[in-house]
Coordinates of C-alpha atoms in Angstrom, one line a residue:
X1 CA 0.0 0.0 0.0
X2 CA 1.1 3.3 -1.0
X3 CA 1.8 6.8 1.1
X4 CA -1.3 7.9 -0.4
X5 CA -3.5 5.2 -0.1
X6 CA -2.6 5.3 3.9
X7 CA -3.5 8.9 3.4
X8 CA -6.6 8.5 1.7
X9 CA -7.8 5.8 4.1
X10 CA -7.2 8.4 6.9
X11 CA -9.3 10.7 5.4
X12 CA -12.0 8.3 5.4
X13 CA -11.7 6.9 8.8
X14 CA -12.0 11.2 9.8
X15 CA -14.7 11.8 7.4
X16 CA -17.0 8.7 8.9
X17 CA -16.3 9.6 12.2
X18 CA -16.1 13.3 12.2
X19 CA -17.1 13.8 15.4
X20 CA -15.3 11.7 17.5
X21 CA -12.3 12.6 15.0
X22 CA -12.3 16.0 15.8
X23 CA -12.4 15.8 19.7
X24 CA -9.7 13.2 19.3
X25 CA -7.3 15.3 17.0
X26 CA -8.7 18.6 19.3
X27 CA -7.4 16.8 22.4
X28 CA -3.7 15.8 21.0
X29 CA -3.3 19.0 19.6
X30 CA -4.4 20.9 22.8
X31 CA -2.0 18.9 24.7
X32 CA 1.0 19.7 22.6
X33 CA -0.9 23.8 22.8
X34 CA -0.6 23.5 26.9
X35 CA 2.7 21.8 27.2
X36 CA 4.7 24.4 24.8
X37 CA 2.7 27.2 26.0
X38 CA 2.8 26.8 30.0
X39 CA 6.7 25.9 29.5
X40 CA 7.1 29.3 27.6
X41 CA 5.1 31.2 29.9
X42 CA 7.0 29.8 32.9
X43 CA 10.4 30.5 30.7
X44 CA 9.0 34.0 30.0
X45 CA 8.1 34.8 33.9
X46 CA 11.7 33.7 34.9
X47 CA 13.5 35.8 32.3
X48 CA 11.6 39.0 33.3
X49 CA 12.2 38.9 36.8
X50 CA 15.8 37.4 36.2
X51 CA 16.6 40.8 34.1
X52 CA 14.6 42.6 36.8
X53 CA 16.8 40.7 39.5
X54 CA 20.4 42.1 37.5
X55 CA 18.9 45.6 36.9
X56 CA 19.0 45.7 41.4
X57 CA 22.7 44.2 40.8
X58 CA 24.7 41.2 39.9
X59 CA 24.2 38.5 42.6
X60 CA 24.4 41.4 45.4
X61 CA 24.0 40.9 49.0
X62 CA 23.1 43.8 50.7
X63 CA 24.5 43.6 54.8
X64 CA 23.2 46.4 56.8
X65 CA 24.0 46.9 60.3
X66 CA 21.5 46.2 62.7
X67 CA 21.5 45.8 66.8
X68 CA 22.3 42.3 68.8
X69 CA 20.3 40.5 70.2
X70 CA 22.5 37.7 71.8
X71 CA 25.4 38.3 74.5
X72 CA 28.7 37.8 73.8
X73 CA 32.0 38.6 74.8
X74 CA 30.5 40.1 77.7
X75 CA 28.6 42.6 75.8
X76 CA 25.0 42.9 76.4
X77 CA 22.1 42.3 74.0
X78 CA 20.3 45.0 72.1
X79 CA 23.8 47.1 71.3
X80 CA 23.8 49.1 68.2
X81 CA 26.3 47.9 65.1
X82 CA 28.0 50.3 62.8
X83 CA 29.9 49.6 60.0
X84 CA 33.2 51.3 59.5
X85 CA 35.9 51.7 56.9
X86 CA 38.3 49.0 58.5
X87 CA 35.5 46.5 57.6
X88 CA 36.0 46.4 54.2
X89 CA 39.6 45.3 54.0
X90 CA 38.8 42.8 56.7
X91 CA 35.5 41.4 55.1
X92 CA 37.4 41.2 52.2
X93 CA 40.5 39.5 52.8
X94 CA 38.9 37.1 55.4
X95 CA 36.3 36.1 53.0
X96 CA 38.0 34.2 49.9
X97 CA 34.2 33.3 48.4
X98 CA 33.5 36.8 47.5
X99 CA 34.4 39.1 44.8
X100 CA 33.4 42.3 46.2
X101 CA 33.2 43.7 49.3
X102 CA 32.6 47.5 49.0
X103 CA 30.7 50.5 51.1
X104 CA 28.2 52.5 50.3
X105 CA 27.4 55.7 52.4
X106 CA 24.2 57.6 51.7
X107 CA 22.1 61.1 52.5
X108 CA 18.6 62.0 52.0
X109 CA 19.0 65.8 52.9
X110 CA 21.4 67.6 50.5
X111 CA 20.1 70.2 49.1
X112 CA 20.6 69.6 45.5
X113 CA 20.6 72.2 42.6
X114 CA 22.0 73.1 39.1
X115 CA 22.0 76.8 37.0
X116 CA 18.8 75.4 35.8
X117 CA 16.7 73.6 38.6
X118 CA 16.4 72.3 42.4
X119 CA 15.8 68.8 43.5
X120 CA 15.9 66.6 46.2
X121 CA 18.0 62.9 45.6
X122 CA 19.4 60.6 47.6
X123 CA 23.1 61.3 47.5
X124 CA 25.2 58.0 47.6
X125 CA 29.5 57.6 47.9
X126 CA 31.0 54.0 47.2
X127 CA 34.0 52.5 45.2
X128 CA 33.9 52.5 41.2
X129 CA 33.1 48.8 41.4
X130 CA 29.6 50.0 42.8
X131 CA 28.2 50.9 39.1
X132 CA 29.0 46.9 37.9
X133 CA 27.6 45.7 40.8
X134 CA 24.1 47.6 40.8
X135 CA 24.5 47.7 36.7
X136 CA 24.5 51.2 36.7
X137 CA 24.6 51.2 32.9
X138 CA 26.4 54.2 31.1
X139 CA 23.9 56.2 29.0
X140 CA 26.4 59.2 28.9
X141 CA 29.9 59.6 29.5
X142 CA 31.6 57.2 32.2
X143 CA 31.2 56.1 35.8
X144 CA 33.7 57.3 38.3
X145 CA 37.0 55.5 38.6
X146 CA 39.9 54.6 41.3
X147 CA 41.7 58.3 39.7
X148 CA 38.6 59.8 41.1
X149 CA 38.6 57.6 44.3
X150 CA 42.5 58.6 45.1
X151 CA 41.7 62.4 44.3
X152 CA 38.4 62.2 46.0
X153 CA 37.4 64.6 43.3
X154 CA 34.2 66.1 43.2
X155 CA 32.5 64.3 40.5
X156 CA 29.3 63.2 40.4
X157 CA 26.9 60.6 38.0
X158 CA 23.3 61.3 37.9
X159 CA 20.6 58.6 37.5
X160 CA 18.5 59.6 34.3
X161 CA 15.2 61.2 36.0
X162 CA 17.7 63.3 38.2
X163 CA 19.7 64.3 34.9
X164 CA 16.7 65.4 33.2
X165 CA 15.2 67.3 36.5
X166 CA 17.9 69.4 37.1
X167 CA 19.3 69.8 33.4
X168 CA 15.7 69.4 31.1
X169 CA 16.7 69.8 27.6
X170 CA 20.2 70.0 28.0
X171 CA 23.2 67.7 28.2
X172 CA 24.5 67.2 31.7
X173 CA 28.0 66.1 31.6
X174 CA 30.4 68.9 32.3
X175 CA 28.2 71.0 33.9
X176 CA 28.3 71.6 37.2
X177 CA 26.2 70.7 40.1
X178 CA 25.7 72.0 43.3
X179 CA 25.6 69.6 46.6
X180 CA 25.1 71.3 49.8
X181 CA 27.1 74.2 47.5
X182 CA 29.7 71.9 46.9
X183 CA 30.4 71.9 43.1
X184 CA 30.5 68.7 41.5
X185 CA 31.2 68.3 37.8
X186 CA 28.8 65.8 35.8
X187 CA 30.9 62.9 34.1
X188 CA 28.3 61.0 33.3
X189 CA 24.6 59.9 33.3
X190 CA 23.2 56.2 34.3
X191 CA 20.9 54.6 31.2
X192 CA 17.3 54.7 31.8
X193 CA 16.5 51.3 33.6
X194 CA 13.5 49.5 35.6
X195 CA 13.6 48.1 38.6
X196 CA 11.1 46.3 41.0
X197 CA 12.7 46.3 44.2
X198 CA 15.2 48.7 46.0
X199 CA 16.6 49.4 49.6
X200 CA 17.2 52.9 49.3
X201 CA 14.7 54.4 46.3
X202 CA 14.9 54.4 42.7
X203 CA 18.6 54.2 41.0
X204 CA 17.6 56.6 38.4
X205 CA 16.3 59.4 40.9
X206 CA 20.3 59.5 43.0
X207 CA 23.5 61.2 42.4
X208 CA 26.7 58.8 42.7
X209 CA 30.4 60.4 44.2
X210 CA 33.4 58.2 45.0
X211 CA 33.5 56.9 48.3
X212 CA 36.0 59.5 49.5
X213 CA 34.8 62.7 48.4
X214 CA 31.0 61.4 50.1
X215 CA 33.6 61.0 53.3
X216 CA 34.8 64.3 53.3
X217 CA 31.2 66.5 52.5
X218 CA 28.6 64.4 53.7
X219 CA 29.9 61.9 56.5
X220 CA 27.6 60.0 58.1
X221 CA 25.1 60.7 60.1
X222 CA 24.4 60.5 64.6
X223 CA 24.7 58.2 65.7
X224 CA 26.9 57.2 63.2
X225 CA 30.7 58.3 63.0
X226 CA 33.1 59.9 60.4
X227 CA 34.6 56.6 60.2
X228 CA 31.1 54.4 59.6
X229 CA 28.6 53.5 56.6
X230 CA 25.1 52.5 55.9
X231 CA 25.5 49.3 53.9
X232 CA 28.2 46.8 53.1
X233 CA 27.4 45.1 49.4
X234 CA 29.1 41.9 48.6
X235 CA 29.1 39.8 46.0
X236 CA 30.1 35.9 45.8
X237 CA 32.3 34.7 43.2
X238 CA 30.0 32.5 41.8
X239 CA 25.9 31.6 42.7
X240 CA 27.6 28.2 44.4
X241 CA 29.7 30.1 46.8
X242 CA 27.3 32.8 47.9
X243 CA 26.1 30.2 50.7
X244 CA 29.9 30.0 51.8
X245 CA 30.3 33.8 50.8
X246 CA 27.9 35.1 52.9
X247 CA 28.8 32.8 56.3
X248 CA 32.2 34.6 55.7
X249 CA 31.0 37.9 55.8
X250 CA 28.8 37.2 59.0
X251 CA 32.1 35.8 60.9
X252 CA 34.4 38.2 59.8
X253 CA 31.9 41.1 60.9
X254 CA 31.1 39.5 64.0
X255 CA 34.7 39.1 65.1
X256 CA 35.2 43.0 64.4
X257 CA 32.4 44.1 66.5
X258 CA 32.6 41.3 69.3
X259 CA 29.2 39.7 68.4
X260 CA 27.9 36.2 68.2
X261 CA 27.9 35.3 64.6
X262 CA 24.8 33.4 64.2
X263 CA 23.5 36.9 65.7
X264 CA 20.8 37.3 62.3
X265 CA 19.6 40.6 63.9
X266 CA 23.3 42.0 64.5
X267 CA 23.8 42.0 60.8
X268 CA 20.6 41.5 58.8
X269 CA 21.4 40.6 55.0
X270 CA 19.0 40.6 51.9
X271 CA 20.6 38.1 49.7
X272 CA 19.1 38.6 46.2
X273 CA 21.1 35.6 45.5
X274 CA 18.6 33.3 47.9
X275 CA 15.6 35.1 46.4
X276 CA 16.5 34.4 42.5
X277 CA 17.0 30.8 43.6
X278 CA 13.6 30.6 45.3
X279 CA 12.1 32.1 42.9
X280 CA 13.4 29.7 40.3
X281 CA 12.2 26.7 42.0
X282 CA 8.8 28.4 42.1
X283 CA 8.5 28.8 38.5
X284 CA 9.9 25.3 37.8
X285 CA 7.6 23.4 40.4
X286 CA 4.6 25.9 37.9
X287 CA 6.3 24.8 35.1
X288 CA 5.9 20.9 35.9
X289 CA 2.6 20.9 37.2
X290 CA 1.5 22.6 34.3
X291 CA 3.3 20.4 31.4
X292 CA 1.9 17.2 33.6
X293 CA -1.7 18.5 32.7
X294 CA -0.2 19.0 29.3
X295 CA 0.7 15.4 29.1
X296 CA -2.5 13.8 30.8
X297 CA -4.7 15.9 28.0
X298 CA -2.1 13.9 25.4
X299 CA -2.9 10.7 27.4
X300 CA -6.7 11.5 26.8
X301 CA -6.0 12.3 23.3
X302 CA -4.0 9.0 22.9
X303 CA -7.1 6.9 24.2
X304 CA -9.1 8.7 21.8
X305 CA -6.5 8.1 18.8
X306 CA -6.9 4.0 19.8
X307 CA -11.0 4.6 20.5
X308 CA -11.2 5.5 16.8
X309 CA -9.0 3.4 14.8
X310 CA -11.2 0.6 16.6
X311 CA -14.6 2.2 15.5
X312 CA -12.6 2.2 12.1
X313 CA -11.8 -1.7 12.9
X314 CA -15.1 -2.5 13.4
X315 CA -16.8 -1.2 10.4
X316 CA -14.1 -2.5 7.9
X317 CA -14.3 -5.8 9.1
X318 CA -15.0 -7.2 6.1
X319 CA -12.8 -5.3 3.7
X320 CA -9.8 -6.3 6.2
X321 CA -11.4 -9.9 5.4
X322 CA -11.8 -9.7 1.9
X323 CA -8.1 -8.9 1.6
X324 CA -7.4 -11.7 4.0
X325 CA -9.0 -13.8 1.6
X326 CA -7.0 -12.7 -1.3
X327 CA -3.7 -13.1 0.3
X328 CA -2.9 -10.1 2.2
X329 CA -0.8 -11.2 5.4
X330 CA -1.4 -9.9 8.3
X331 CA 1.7 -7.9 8.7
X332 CA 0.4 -5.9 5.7
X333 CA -2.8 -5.3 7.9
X334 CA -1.2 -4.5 11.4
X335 CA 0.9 -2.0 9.5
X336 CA -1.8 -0.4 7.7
X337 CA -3.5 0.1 10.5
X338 CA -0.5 1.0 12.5
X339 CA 0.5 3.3 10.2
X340 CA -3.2 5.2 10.0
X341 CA -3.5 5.5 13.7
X342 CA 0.4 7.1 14.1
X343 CA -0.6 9.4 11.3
X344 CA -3.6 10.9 12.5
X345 CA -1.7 11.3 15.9
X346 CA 1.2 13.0 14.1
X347 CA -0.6 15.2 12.1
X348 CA -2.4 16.4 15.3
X349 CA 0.6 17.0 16.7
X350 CA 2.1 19.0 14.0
X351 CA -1.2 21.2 14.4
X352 CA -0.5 21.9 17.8
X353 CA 2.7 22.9 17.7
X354 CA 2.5 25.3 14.6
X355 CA -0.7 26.2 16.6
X356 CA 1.8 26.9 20.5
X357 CA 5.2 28.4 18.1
X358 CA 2.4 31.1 16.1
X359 CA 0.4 31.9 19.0
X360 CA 4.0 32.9 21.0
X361 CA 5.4 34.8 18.1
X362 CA 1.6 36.4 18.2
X363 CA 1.9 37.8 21.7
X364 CA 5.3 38.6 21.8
X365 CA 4.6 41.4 19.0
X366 CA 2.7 42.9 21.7
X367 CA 4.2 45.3 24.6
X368 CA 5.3 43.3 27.1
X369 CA 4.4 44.3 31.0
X370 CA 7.2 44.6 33.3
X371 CA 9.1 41.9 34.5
X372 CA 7.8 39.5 31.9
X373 CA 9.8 38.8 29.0
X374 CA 6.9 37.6 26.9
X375 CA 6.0 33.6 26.0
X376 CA 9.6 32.4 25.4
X377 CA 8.9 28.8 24.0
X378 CA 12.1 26.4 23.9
X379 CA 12.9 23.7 21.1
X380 CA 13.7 21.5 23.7
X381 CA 9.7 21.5 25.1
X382 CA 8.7 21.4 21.5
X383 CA 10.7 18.4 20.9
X384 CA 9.8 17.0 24.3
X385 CA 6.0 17.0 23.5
X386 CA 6.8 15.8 19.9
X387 CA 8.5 12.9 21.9
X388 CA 5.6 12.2 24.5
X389 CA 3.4 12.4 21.7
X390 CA 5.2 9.9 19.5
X391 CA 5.3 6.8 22.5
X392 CA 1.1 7.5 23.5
X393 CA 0.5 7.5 19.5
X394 CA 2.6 3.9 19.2
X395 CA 0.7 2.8 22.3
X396 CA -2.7 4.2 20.9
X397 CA -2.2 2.7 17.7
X398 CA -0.5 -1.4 18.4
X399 CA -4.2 -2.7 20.3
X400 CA -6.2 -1.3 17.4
X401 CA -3.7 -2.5 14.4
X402 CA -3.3 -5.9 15.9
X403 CA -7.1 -6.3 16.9
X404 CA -7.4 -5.9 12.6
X405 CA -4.6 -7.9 11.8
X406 CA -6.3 -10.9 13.9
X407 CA -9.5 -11.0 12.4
X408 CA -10.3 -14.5 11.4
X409 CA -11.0 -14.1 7.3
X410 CA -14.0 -16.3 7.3
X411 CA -15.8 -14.8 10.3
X412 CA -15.0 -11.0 8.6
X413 CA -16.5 -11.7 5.3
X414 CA -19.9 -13.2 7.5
X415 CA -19.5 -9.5 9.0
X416 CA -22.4 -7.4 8.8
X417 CA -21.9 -3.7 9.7
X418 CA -24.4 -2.8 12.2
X419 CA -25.0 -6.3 13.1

């Protein structure tokens, strides 16, 4: 039997049983539809928030200072911690599973202004590795550097919103302005960005200075010293060590300011790290459940597949025996039959996933809210489906291909349809 007469016997077996056909080919296709599109949406989800995570920073752990509440050392519970500057050299050279370990000083009440307009940003010092660490993307000239740091010059950044507040319609970078009076000269200005979380405000509404010239004009505030910060960030050297990274940081910090270190509240630490991991597991534990009801609509679609080829069976009882009769082995007719079922299962299939790949390019033409990178489907869920769908079609086709290829020849041609 030819490609086309398998073909053509298809389209008979749909066209008698149109119906049931449809549901049947509906159900395969709609399982294929919910696998590719639930794994795409998931995909989509945790590629938004992952690009949401790096525009906060790069794997950051924010450490702020808090107050004890264990004894040790003799020192009573409830005692205030401050950062200060000797920290950072310690923190860093005590903690080999971290990359960065860097201040950051900040102030709410300059009063800011340029020749053109006041404002009122949050002012914030730290070292030039601070803009690769908060991805403080360059949208005009350059982020400070170590030359700057050395010099403490008076230089400042400016998040985008603050650039176009106190400069509108002009470009910032060279001009001056004017903290607390103190002149600084615009070298750059950060690239508009989003964000959906922040410990401090909005990046793109501050004005960044090297850590030292902060130190010098706007120290920190009572009860703080001019020797302490608000905020230590570090950053592990790689998402396995930030476990080991941040128990580092937490002993090296305790031993400075002689407190226990599985003291939490002494040195409470928002690890960004932690929260893209739990976050991940979240959309993958979504990701399976969904696919699974993905795969049990295939399984329904599967029985369906096998519920029709049987129907078929049945009413061509007799042509399967008049071909008996005329020699046709039954090999011929279990892979006739074989063949029709995988077919119509295959074809269903194909439907579905041209019907999951179009709808996705469909919706990601259309403005994407934020922190959702649209339907992102993978090759490997396609292909995944395509695979599931090939084992429950070979399953839904054998019973019904060898229930024809067993029919007795002189029984099939007594066969009366109906009868």
């Amino acid at each position: 039997m030819t490609i086309s007469d398998l073909f053509l016997d298809v389209l008979r077996t749909l066209w008698s049983h149109k119906l049931r056909a449809f549901l049947t080919m509906f159900g395969i296709a709609w399982g294929i539809v919910s696998i590719v599109l639930m794994v795409a949406a998931g995909e989509g989800l945790r590629k938004g928030q992952a690009e949401q995570a790096r525009n906060l920073g790069k794997d950051v752990m924010i450490v702020f200072h808090g107050r004890t509440s264990l004894q040790a050392g003799g020192t009573h519970a409830g005692r205030m911690v401050h950062w200060e500057d000797e920290d950072v050299q310690v923190v860093q050279s005590e903690s080999p599973d971290c990359e960065y370990a860097i201040p950051e000083l900040e102030q709410d009440t300059v009063r800011t202004h340029s020749n053109y307009n006041n404002a009122a940003f949050t002012v914030t010092g730290s070292y030039p590795p601070f803009g690769y660490i908060r991805t403080l993307d360059v949208g005009q000239g350059r982020f400070y550097d170590w030359d700057d740091m050395r010099e403490a010059r008076r230089v400042a950044f400016l998040g985008s919103d603050a650039a176009k507040q106190l400069f509108p319609g002009r470009n910032p970078v060279g001009e001056n302005v004017y903290l607390n009076d103190f002149p600084y000269t615009v070298i750059g200005v950060m690239a508009k960005k989003k964000q959906d979380s922040s410990y401090d405000g909005w990046d793109v509404n501050k004005v960044f200075l090297p850590f030292t010239a902060m130190r010098r004009d706007f120290p920190d505030k009572p009860p703080g010293t001019n020797n302490t910060f608000d905020q230590l960030l570090v950053t592990p050297r790689s998402v396995a060590q930030h476990e080991a990274c941040k128990h580092e940081v937490r002993v090296a910090l305790a031993r400075m300011h002689r407190y226990d270190p599985n003291d939490k509240e002494a040195c409470p630490i928002w690890d960004t790290v932690q929260e893209a991991q739990a976050f991940k597991t979240m959309t993958d534990g979504m990701k399976f459940f969904l696919g699974a009801v993905g795969i049990v609509t295939l399984l329904l679609g599967g029985i369906g597949v096998m519920n029709v080829m049987l129907v078929a069976v049945r009413e061509r009882t007799r042509e399967i025996g008049v071909r008996k009769a005329i020699g046709a082995p039954a090999g011929t007719i279990l892979r006739q039959f074989f063949m029709e079922a995988l077919i119509i299962a295959l074809l269903s299939g194909g439907v579905g996933l041209a019907i999951a790949f179009g709808f996705c390019s469909l919706v990601n033409m259309l403005p994407m809210p934020d922190f959702f990178a649209g339907l992102v489907p993978s090759w490997s869920s396609g292909l995944t489906a395509a695979g599931l769908l090939g084992a429950i079609a070979v399953g839904a086709a054998l019973y019904p291909a060898k229930r024809a290829a067993s029919i007795d020849p002189i029984e099939a041609l007594r066969y009366e349809a109906g009868g």
